[in-house]
Backbone as a printed PyTorch tensor [residue, N CA C, xyz], in Angstrom:
tensor([[[ 34.5510,  30.9320,  16.3830],
         [ 33.6240,  30.5260,  15.5100],
         [ 33.4900,  31.2190,  14.2270]],

        [[ 33.3870,  30.8520,  13.0950],
         [ 33.3740,  31.5170,  11.8600],
         [ 32.0840,  32.5790,  11.8550]],

        [[ 32.1620,  33.7170,  11.3020],
         [ 31.0080,  34.4500,  10.9630],
         [ 30.4210,  34.0290,   9.8590]],

        [[ 29.0130,  34.0370,   9.6890],
         [ 28.2420,  33.6230,   8.5150],
         [ 27.4560,  35.0940,   8.1640]],

        [[ 27.5870,  35.3450,   6.8010],
         [ 26.7190,  36.5530,   6.4190],
         [ 25.4670,  36.1410,   6.0460]],

        [[ 24.6330,  37.1630,   5.8180],
         [ 23.1850,  36.8880,   5.5470],
         [ 22.8610,  36.0090,   4.3460]],

        [[ 23.7770,  36.0670,   3.3340],
         [ 23.5970,  35.5440,   2.0980],
         [ 23.8030,  33.8950,   2.3010]],

        [[ 24.9870,  33.5810,   3.0810],
         [ 25.3140,  32.2800,   3.2660],
         [ 24.2400,  31.6170,   4.1620]],

        [[ 23.6090,  32.3850,   5.1690],
         [ 22.7410,  31.9990,   6.1260],
         [ 21.2970,  31.6880,   5.4810]],

        [[ 20.9820,  32.6000,   4.5120],
         [ 19.8110,  32.2480,   3.6570],
         [ 19.9000,  31.0770,   2.7640]],

        [[ 21.0810,  30.8040,   2.3500],
         [ 21.2140,  29.6250,   1.4320],
         [ 21.1870,  28.3480,   2.1080]],

        [[ 21.8430,  28.4290,   3.4880],
         [ 21.8040,  27.1840,   4.3330],
         [ 20.2990,  27.0550,   4.6330]],

        [[ 19.6000,  27.9920,   5.0890],
         [ 18.1930,  27.9580,   5.4010],
         [ 17.2880,  27.2330,   4.3120]],

        [[ 17.6060,  27.8380,   2.9980],
         [ 16.8250,  27.3270,   1.9780],
         [ 17.0570,  25.8950,   1.8210]],

        [[ 18.3520,  25.5030,   1.8410],
         [ 18.7620,  24.0510,   1.6800],
         [ 18.1510,  23.2060,   2.6910]],

        [[ 17.9750,  23.5820,   3.9490],
         [ 17.5730,  22.9480,   5.0220],
         [ 15.9470,  22.6930,   4.7680]],

        [[ 15.3040,  23.7040,   4.3230],
         [ 13.8470,  23.7530,   4.1770],
         [ 13.5660,  22.8710,   2.9560]],

        [[ 14.4380,  22.7520,   1.8640],
         [ 14.1540,  21.9330,   0.9340],
         [ 14.3870,  20.4170,   1.0920]],

        [[ 15.3370,  20.0250,   1.9970],
         [ 15.5600,  18.8680,   2.3670],
         [ 14.3410,  18.3350,   3.4230]],

        [[ 13.8250,  19.1800,   4.1370],
         [ 12.7780,  18.9790,   5.0550],
         [ 11.4330,  18.6280,   4.2320]],

        [[ 11.2670,  19.1670,   3.1320],
         [ 10.1460,  18.9960,   2.3170],
         [ 10.1930,  17.8100,   1.5100]],

        [[ 11.1610,  17.1660,   1.1450],
         [ 11.2690,  16.0690,   0.4140],
         [ 10.7180,  14.9390,   1.1830]],

        [[  9.6570,  14.2860,   0.7550],
         [  9.1890,  13.1230,   1.3970],
         [  9.2020,  11.7790,   0.4210]],

        [[  9.5940,  10.7150,   0.8920],
         [  9.6770,   9.4860,  -0.1330],
         [  8.1390,   9.0560,  -0.4090]],

        [[  8.0890,   8.5620,  -1.7190],
         [  6.8520,   8.3220,  -2.0670],
         [  6.3460,   6.8000,  -1.5650]],

        [[  5.2500,   6.6800,  -1.3260],
         [  4.6330,   5.3820,  -0.6720],
         [  4.5290,   4.2470,  -1.5660]],

        [[  4.3790,   4.6210,  -2.9810],
         [  4.2900,   3.6280,  -3.9900],
         [  5.3820,   3.8780,  -4.9690]],

        [[  6.0080,   2.6630,  -5.3260],
         [  7.0680,   2.6640,  -6.2670],
         [  6.7420,   3.4260,  -7.6860]],

        [[  7.6950,   3.9380,  -8.3050],
         [  7.1420,   4.8120,  -9.5570],
         [  7.6690,   4.1040, -10.7560]],

        [[  8.3710,   2.8570, -10.8100],
         [  8.9580,   2.3340, -11.9970],
         [  8.8220,   0.7560, -11.7530]],

        [[  8.7890,   0.0820, -12.9040],
         [  8.8520,  -1.3880, -12.8420],
         [  7.4980,  -2.0020, -12.4400]],

        [[  6.3310,  -1.4660, -12.9240],
         [  4.9460,  -1.9110, -12.5280],
         [  4.0150,  -1.7630, -13.6550]],

        [[  2.8190,  -2.3160, -13.3030],
         [  1.7160,  -2.2520, -14.2180],
         [  0.4860,  -1.9160, -13.5210]],

        [[ -0.2450,  -0.7630, -13.8680],
         [ -1.4070,  -0.3630, -13.1790],
         [ -2.7770,  -0.7730, -13.8820]],

        [[ -3.6460,  -1.3950, -13.1590],
         [ -4.9630,  -1.5940, -13.6840],
         [ -5.9740,  -0.7800, -12.7910]],

        [[ -7.1220,  -0.5760, -13.3220],
         [ -8.2200,   0.2450, -12.3650],
         [ -9.4940,  -0.8590, -12.6290]],

        [[ -9.7300,  -1.9950, -11.5400],
         [-10.5990,  -2.7530, -11.7440],
         [-12.2300,  -2.1820, -11.1920]],

        [[-12.0850,  -1.1770, -10.4150],
         [-13.1140,  -0.5320, -10.0620],
         [-12.9510,   0.9210,  -9.7570]],

        [[-14.0260,   1.6890,  -9.7790],
         [-13.7930,   3.2790,  -9.7430],
         [-12.8720,   3.7410,  -8.5210]],

        [[-12.0310,   4.4830,  -8.6970],
         [-11.2740,   4.8450,  -7.6260],
         [-10.1960,   4.0170,  -7.1390]],

        [[-10.1300,   2.8820,  -7.7390],
         [ -9.2220,   1.8590,  -7.0570],
         [ -8.0070,   1.4100,  -8.1980]],

        [[ -6.9640,   1.3880,  -8.0240],
         [ -5.8970,   1.1450,  -8.7920],
         [ -5.0710,  -0.1160,  -8.2060]],

        [[ -4.8800,  -0.9800,  -9.0250],
         [ -3.8330,  -2.1830,  -8.5790],
         [ -2.4910,  -2.0580,  -9.2970]],

        [[ -1.5930,  -1.8180,  -8.5590],
         [ -0.2430,  -1.6580,  -9.2020],
         [  0.5100,  -2.8760,  -8.8140]],

        [[  0.6650,  -3.6920,  -9.8570],
         [  1.4950,  -4.8920,  -9.8850],
         [  3.0370,  -4.7590, -10.2760]],

        [[  3.9040,  -5.0510,  -9.2590],
         [  5.2190,  -4.9040,  -9.5870],
         [  5.8150,  -5.9680, -10.3570]],

        [[  6.8970,  -5.6490, -11.1350],
         [  7.5170,  -6.6750, -12.0820],
         [  8.2340,  -7.6670, -11.3000]],

        [[  8.0920,  -8.9050, -11.8060],
         [  8.8760,  -9.9510, -11.2240],
         [  8.2780, -10.5570,  -9.9730]],

        [[  8.9540, -11.6630,  -9.5890],
         [  8.6540, -12.3200,  -8.3050],
         [  9.7770, -13.1240,  -7.7430]],

        [[  9.8540, -13.5730,  -6.6290],
         [ 11.0500, -14.2530,  -6.0030],
         [ 10.8510, -15.5070,  -5.6360]],

        [[ 11.7100, -16.4570,  -5.8390],
         [ 11.4750, -17.7060,  -5.2850],
         [ 11.3630, -17.7210,  -3.8690]],

        [[ 10.4050, -18.5500,  -3.2740],
         [ 10.1700, -18.5750,  -1.8400],
         [ 10.8150, -19.6510,  -1.1970]],

        [[ 11.3190, -19.3830,   0.2140],
         [ 11.7950, -20.4070,   1.0310],
         [ 10.7470, -20.9540,   2.0570]],

        [[  9.6530, -20.4150,   1.8820],
         [  8.4680, -20.7410,   2.8800],
         [  7.9710, -22.1840,   2.3090]],

        [[  7.7880, -23.0940,   3.1510],
         [  7.2380, -24.3160,   2.6300],
         [  5.9850, -24.2920,   2.0820]],

        [[  5.4970, -24.7480,   0.9380],
         [  4.2850, -24.6580,   0.4140],
         [  3.9780, -23.5420,  -0.4110]],

        [[  4.9760, -22.7570,  -0.7110],
         [  4.9000, -21.5920,  -1.5660],
         [  6.0930, -21.4000,  -2.5140]],

        [[  5.9620, -21.5420,  -3.8070],
         [  7.1400, -21.4640,  -4.8680],
         [  7.5450, -20.0050,  -4.9730]],

        [[  6.5650, -19.0090,  -5.1050],
         [  7.2230, -17.6780,  -5.4060],
         [  6.4520, -16.6430,  -4.4050]],

        [[  7.0230, -15.5080,  -4.2150],
         [  6.4120, -14.3320,  -3.7580],
         [  6.5800, -13.1650,  -4.6850]],

        [[  5.4660, -12.2910,  -4.5740],
         [  5.4500, -11.1980,  -5.4010],
         [  4.6650,  -9.9830,  -4.5310]],

        [[  4.7130,  -8.6950,  -5.2720],
         [  4.1920,  -7.6520,  -4.3970],
         [  3.4230,  -6.7370,  -5.2530]],

        [[  2.2610,  -6.2290,  -4.7820],
         [  1.4620,  -5.3630,  -5.4930],
         [  0.7420,  -4.3240,  -4.5200]],

        [[  0.3290,  -3.2070,  -4.7970],
         [ -0.2900,  -2.1790,  -3.9960],
         [ -1.7480,  -2.0690,  -4.6050]],

        [[ -2.5670,  -1.7740,  -3.6490],
         [ -3.9850,  -1.4650,  -4.0760],
         [ -4.1070,  -0.0040,  -3.4720]],

        [[ -4.2640,   0.9750,  -4.5710],
         [ -4.3090,   2.3390,  -4.1000],
         [ -5.6900,   2.6870,  -4.1830]],

        [[ -6.3370,   3.2880,  -3.1870],
         [ -7.6790,   3.5130,  -3.0980],
         [ -8.0410,   4.9100,  -2.8340]],

        [[ -8.7890,   5.6000,  -3.6610],
         [ -9.0830,   7.0240,  -3.3470],
         [-10.1920,   7.0920,  -2.3940]],

        [[-10.5280,   8.1980,  -1.6370],
         [-11.3140,   8.3950,  -0.6960],
         [-12.9140,   8.1340,  -1.4880]],

        [[-13.5630,   7.4580,  -0.5480],
         [-14.9630,   6.9710,  -1.0830],
         [-14.9200,   5.7330,  -1.8360]],

        [[-13.7430,   5.2660,  -2.2420],
         [-13.8470,   3.9890,  -3.1480],
         [-13.9690,   2.7080,  -2.2790]],

        [[-14.2500,   1.5810,  -3.0570],
         [-14.2550,   0.3360,  -2.4540],
         [-14.0870,  -0.8460,  -3.4110]],

        [[-13.6010,  -1.8350,  -2.8860],
         [-13.3390,  -3.2490,  -3.8440],
         [-14.6670,  -4.0570,  -3.9810]],

        [[-14.6580,  -4.9430,  -4.7960],
         [-15.9420,  -5.5770,  -4.9270],
         [-15.8850,  -6.9910,  -4.2420]],

        [[-14.8910,  -7.3380,  -3.3790],
         [-14.8240,  -8.5260,  -2.6400],
         [-14.6030,  -9.8200,  -3.2630]],

        [[-13.8750,  -9.9520,  -4.3250],
         [-13.4900, -11.1870,  -4.9070],
         [-12.8110, -12.0330,  -4.0590]],

        [[-12.9910, -13.4170,  -4.1100],
         [-12.2630, -14.3610,  -3.4430],
         [-10.6340, -14.3540,  -3.7060]],

        [[ -9.9930, -14.3370,  -2.5860],
         [ -8.4630, -14.1270,  -2.8860],
         [ -7.9110, -15.2330,  -3.6550]],

        [[ -7.0640, -14.9700,  -4.7390],
         [ -6.5170, -15.9880,  -5.5520],
         [ -5.4730, -16.9400,  -4.9510]],

        [[ -4.8190, -16.3900,  -3.9100],
         [ -3.8230, -17.0550,  -3.2240],
         [ -3.5140, -16.4580,  -1.8540]],

        [[ -2.6540, -17.2800,  -0.8500],
         [ -2.4240, -16.5860,   0.3740],
         [ -1.6430, -15.3320,   0.2860]],

        [[ -1.9430, -14.5590,   1.1150],
         [ -1.1040, -13.1620,   1.2590],
         [ -1.1450, -12.6200,   2.5380]],

        [[ -0.2080, -11.6510,   2.6020],
         [  0.1500, -10.6930,   3.5930],
         [ -0.3430,  -9.3410,   3.2980]],

        [[ -1.0970,  -8.5900,   4.0000],
         [ -1.6530,  -7.2980,   3.5920],
         [ -1.0830,  -6.1920,   4.7400]],

        [[ -0.7460,  -4.8520,   4.3580],
         [ -0.1280,  -4.1290,   5.2430],
         [ -0.6430,  -2.6260,   4.6150]],

        [[ -1.2250,  -1.8810,   5.4730],
         [ -1.5670,  -0.6030,   5.2730],
         [ -0.4180,   0.4350,   5.3420]],

        [[  0.1200,   0.9290,   4.1560],
         [  1.2550,   1.8630,   4.1640],
         [  0.8760,   3.2350,   4.3220]],

        [[ -0.3530,   3.6930,   3.9200],
         [ -0.8810,   5.0020,   3.8920],
         [ -2.3620,   5.0060,   4.1290]],

        [[ -2.8880,   5.8810,   4.9910],
         [ -4.3650,   6.0650,   4.9820],
         [ -5.0180,   4.9880,   5.9680]],

        [[ -6.1380,   4.5820,   5.7320],
         [ -7.0200,   3.8400,   6.6930],
         [ -8.0380,   3.0660,   5.7320]],

        [[ -8.2920,   1.8680,   6.1290],
         [ -9.4250,   1.1610,   5.4200],
         [-10.2150,   0.4630,   6.4440]],

        [[-11.5690,   0.2200,   5.9840],
         [-12.5030,  -0.6780,   6.6360],
         [-12.5710,  -1.7610,   5.8740]],

        [[-12.1750,  -2.9780,   6.6130],
         [-12.1770,  -4.2160,   5.8190],
         [-13.2340,  -5.2100,   6.2520]],

        [[-14.0070,  -5.7850,   5.4400],
         [-14.8980,  -6.7590,   5.7790],
         [-14.3300,  -8.1940,   5.3380]],

        [[-14.0330,  -8.8530,   6.1930],
         [-13.2440, -10.2540,   5.8470],
         [-14.0720, -11.3840,   6.3920]],

        [[-14.7100, -12.1260,   5.4920],
         [-15.5810, -13.2670,   5.9850],
         [-16.5410, -12.8480,   6.8990]],

        [[-17.2610, -11.6830,   6.8830],
         [-18.2890, -11.3840,   7.8100],
         [-17.8120, -10.5380,   8.9490]],

        [[-16.4370, -10.4640,   9.2110],
         [-15.9330,  -9.9520,  10.1210],
         [-15.3510,  -8.4850,   9.7390]],

        [[-15.8080,  -7.4450,  10.4170],
         [-15.4110,  -6.0590,  10.0790],
         [-14.3380,  -5.5190,  10.9700]],

        [[-13.2070,  -5.0120,  10.3580],
         [-12.2300,  -4.2710,  11.2630],
         [-11.6070,  -3.1010,  10.4840]],

        [[-11.0870,  -2.2020,  11.3360],
         [-10.4640,  -1.0290,  10.6170],
         [ -8.8710,  -1.3480,  10.7820]],

        [[ -8.4090,  -1.0200,   9.5530],
         [ -6.8990,  -1.1370,   9.2230],
         [ -6.2320,   0.1760,   9.1400]],

        [[ -5.6400,   0.6350,  10.1990],
         [ -5.0280,   1.9760,  10.1070],
         [ -3.6390,   1.7750,   9.4960]],

        [[ -3.0130,   2.8930,   9.4000],
         [ -1.5570,   2.7960,   8.8810],
         [ -0.7510,   1.8860,   9.7000]],

        [[  0.0730,   1.0760,   9.0860],
         [  0.8890,   0.0670,   9.6380],
         [  0.1870,  -1.2340,  10.1410]],

        [[ -0.8350,  -1.1890,   9.9860],
         [ -1.8280,  -2.7130,  10.4430],
         [ -1.5030,  -3.6430,   9.3270]],

        [[ -1.1590,  -4.8400,   9.9430],
         [ -0.8820,  -6.0010,   8.9350],
         [ -1.8420,  -7.1210,   9.2160]],

        [[ -2.2760,  -8.0460,   8.3530],
         [ -3.1400,  -8.9510,   8.3370],
         [ -2.9610, -10.0920,   7.4420]],

        [[ -3.4160, -11.0800,   7.5450],
         [ -3.2270, -12.1870,   6.3540],
         [ -4.6440, -12.6400,   5.8030]],

        [[ -4.4980, -13.2110,   4.6390],
         [ -5.8390, -13.7750,   3.8900],
         [ -5.2890, -15.1520,   3.4460]],

        [[ -6.1580, -15.9730,   3.3050],
         [ -5.9020, -17.4440,   2.6990],
         [ -6.5410, -17.4540,   1.3320]],

        [[ -6.2350, -18.3930,   0.6550],
         [ -6.7970, -18.6940,  -0.6930],
         [ -8.2350, -18.8160,  -0.4940]],

        [[ -8.8930, -18.2080,  -1.3950],
         [-10.5020, -18.2070,  -1.4160],
         [-11.1320, -17.4120,  -0.2320]],

        [[-10.4750, -16.6120,   0.4860],
         [-10.9670, -15.8130,   1.5940],
         [-11.6410, -14.6810,   0.7900]],

        [[-12.9660, -14.3330,   1.2300],
         [-13.5660, -13.3150,   0.7840],
         [-13.5300, -12.0090,   1.4750]],

        [[-12.9180, -10.9740,   0.8990],
         [-12.7050,  -9.7550,   1.6380],
         [-13.2370,  -8.6020,   0.7170]],

        [[-13.6870,  -7.3760,   1.3410],
         [-14.1340,  -6.3130,   0.8090],
         [-13.4810,  -5.0300,   1.6460]],

        [[-12.8560,  -4.1470,   1.0170],
         [-12.2560,  -2.9260,   1.4800],
         [-12.9620,  -1.7840,   1.1230]],

        [[-13.1250,  -0.7540,   1.9860],
         [-13.7630,   0.4720,   1.8040],
         [-12.8670,   1.6700,   2.2180]],

        [[-12.6130,   2.4250,   1.5410],
         [-11.9490,   3.6820,   2.0410],
         [-12.9360,   4.8260,   2.4840]],

        [[-13.1820,   4.8590,   3.8790],
         [-14.2140,   5.8610,   4.1920],
         [-13.6220,   7.1060,   4.6140]],

        [[-12.3670,   7.1550,   4.5240],
         [-11.5600,   8.4400,   4.8960],
         [-11.5710,   9.6030,   3.7290]],

        [[-10.7240,  10.5180,   4.0760],
         [-10.6300,  11.6710,   3.1940],
         [ -9.2400,  11.7400,   2.5820]],

        [[ -8.4830,  10.7160,   2.7180],
         [ -7.1960,  10.7390,   2.0980],
         [ -7.0060,   9.3110,   1.3220]],

        [[ -5.9920,   9.3560,   0.3400],
         [ -5.6880,   8.1510,  -0.3240],
         [ -5.2190,   7.0420,   0.7060]],

        [[ -5.6580,   5.7090,   0.4990],
         [ -5.2170,   4.7870,   1.2650],
         [ -4.3590,   3.6020,   0.2990]],

        [[ -3.3280,   3.0440,   0.9060],
         [ -2.3980,   2.2110,   0.0850],
         [ -2.2830,   0.8640,   0.9510]],

        [[ -2.7940,  -0.2120,   0.4330],
         [ -2.6030,  -1.4450,   0.8910],
         [ -1.4790,  -2.3160,   0.1050]],

        [[ -0.4590,  -2.5620,   0.8560],
         [  0.7090,  -3.2950,   0.1600],
         [  0.4830,  -4.8500,   0.4410]],

        [[  0.5850,  -5.4700,  -0.6890],
         [  0.0900,  -7.0770,  -0.5430],
         [  1.5330,  -7.7230,  -1.0380]],

        [[  1.7130,  -8.7050,  -0.1740],
         [  2.8130,  -9.7010,  -0.6820],
         [  2.0720, -10.9600,  -0.7690]],

        [[  2.0140, -11.3380,  -2.1400],
         [  1.3510, -12.6240,  -2.5750],
         [  2.3550, -13.7530,  -2.2560]],

        [[  1.6650, -14.8650,  -1.7390],
         [  2.3980, -16.0870,  -1.4890],
         [  1.8780, -17.1010,  -2.3430]],

        [[  2.6440, -17.3300,  -3.6600],
         [  2.0290, -18.2660,  -4.6580],
         [  2.5830, -19.6700,  -4.3850]],

        [[  1.6000, -20.6170,  -4.5650],
         [  2.0410, -22.0470,  -4.5280],
         [  2.6590, -22.7040,  -5.8120]]])
């Protein structure tokens, strides 16, 4: 086995520590448009859409709802069918009078005109990724 001097060992240790600290971002950093419809809530709509092969839907697109602790949405009716997924944090969701907790990696669906309001009751940022199914 080869001998490693202190300087080489320190360099290898620093490289390993740096690699361990790099964490992928939960939300994309380019090719999007941000809007802030309510205090503490950012809607990040990603550029483009893709033709759908699901019957009844022409295109699919993606957006993130980024919610700061203590923020909430106002509960507008859904403009189209969608699949929602919590990628970070946790939300309390009131959908058509039914309340549930959506923790990280929880997935659910909404249909067009579904009324839903989300609350970030936690102390960390929550991100809901939405795949819009557009007719």
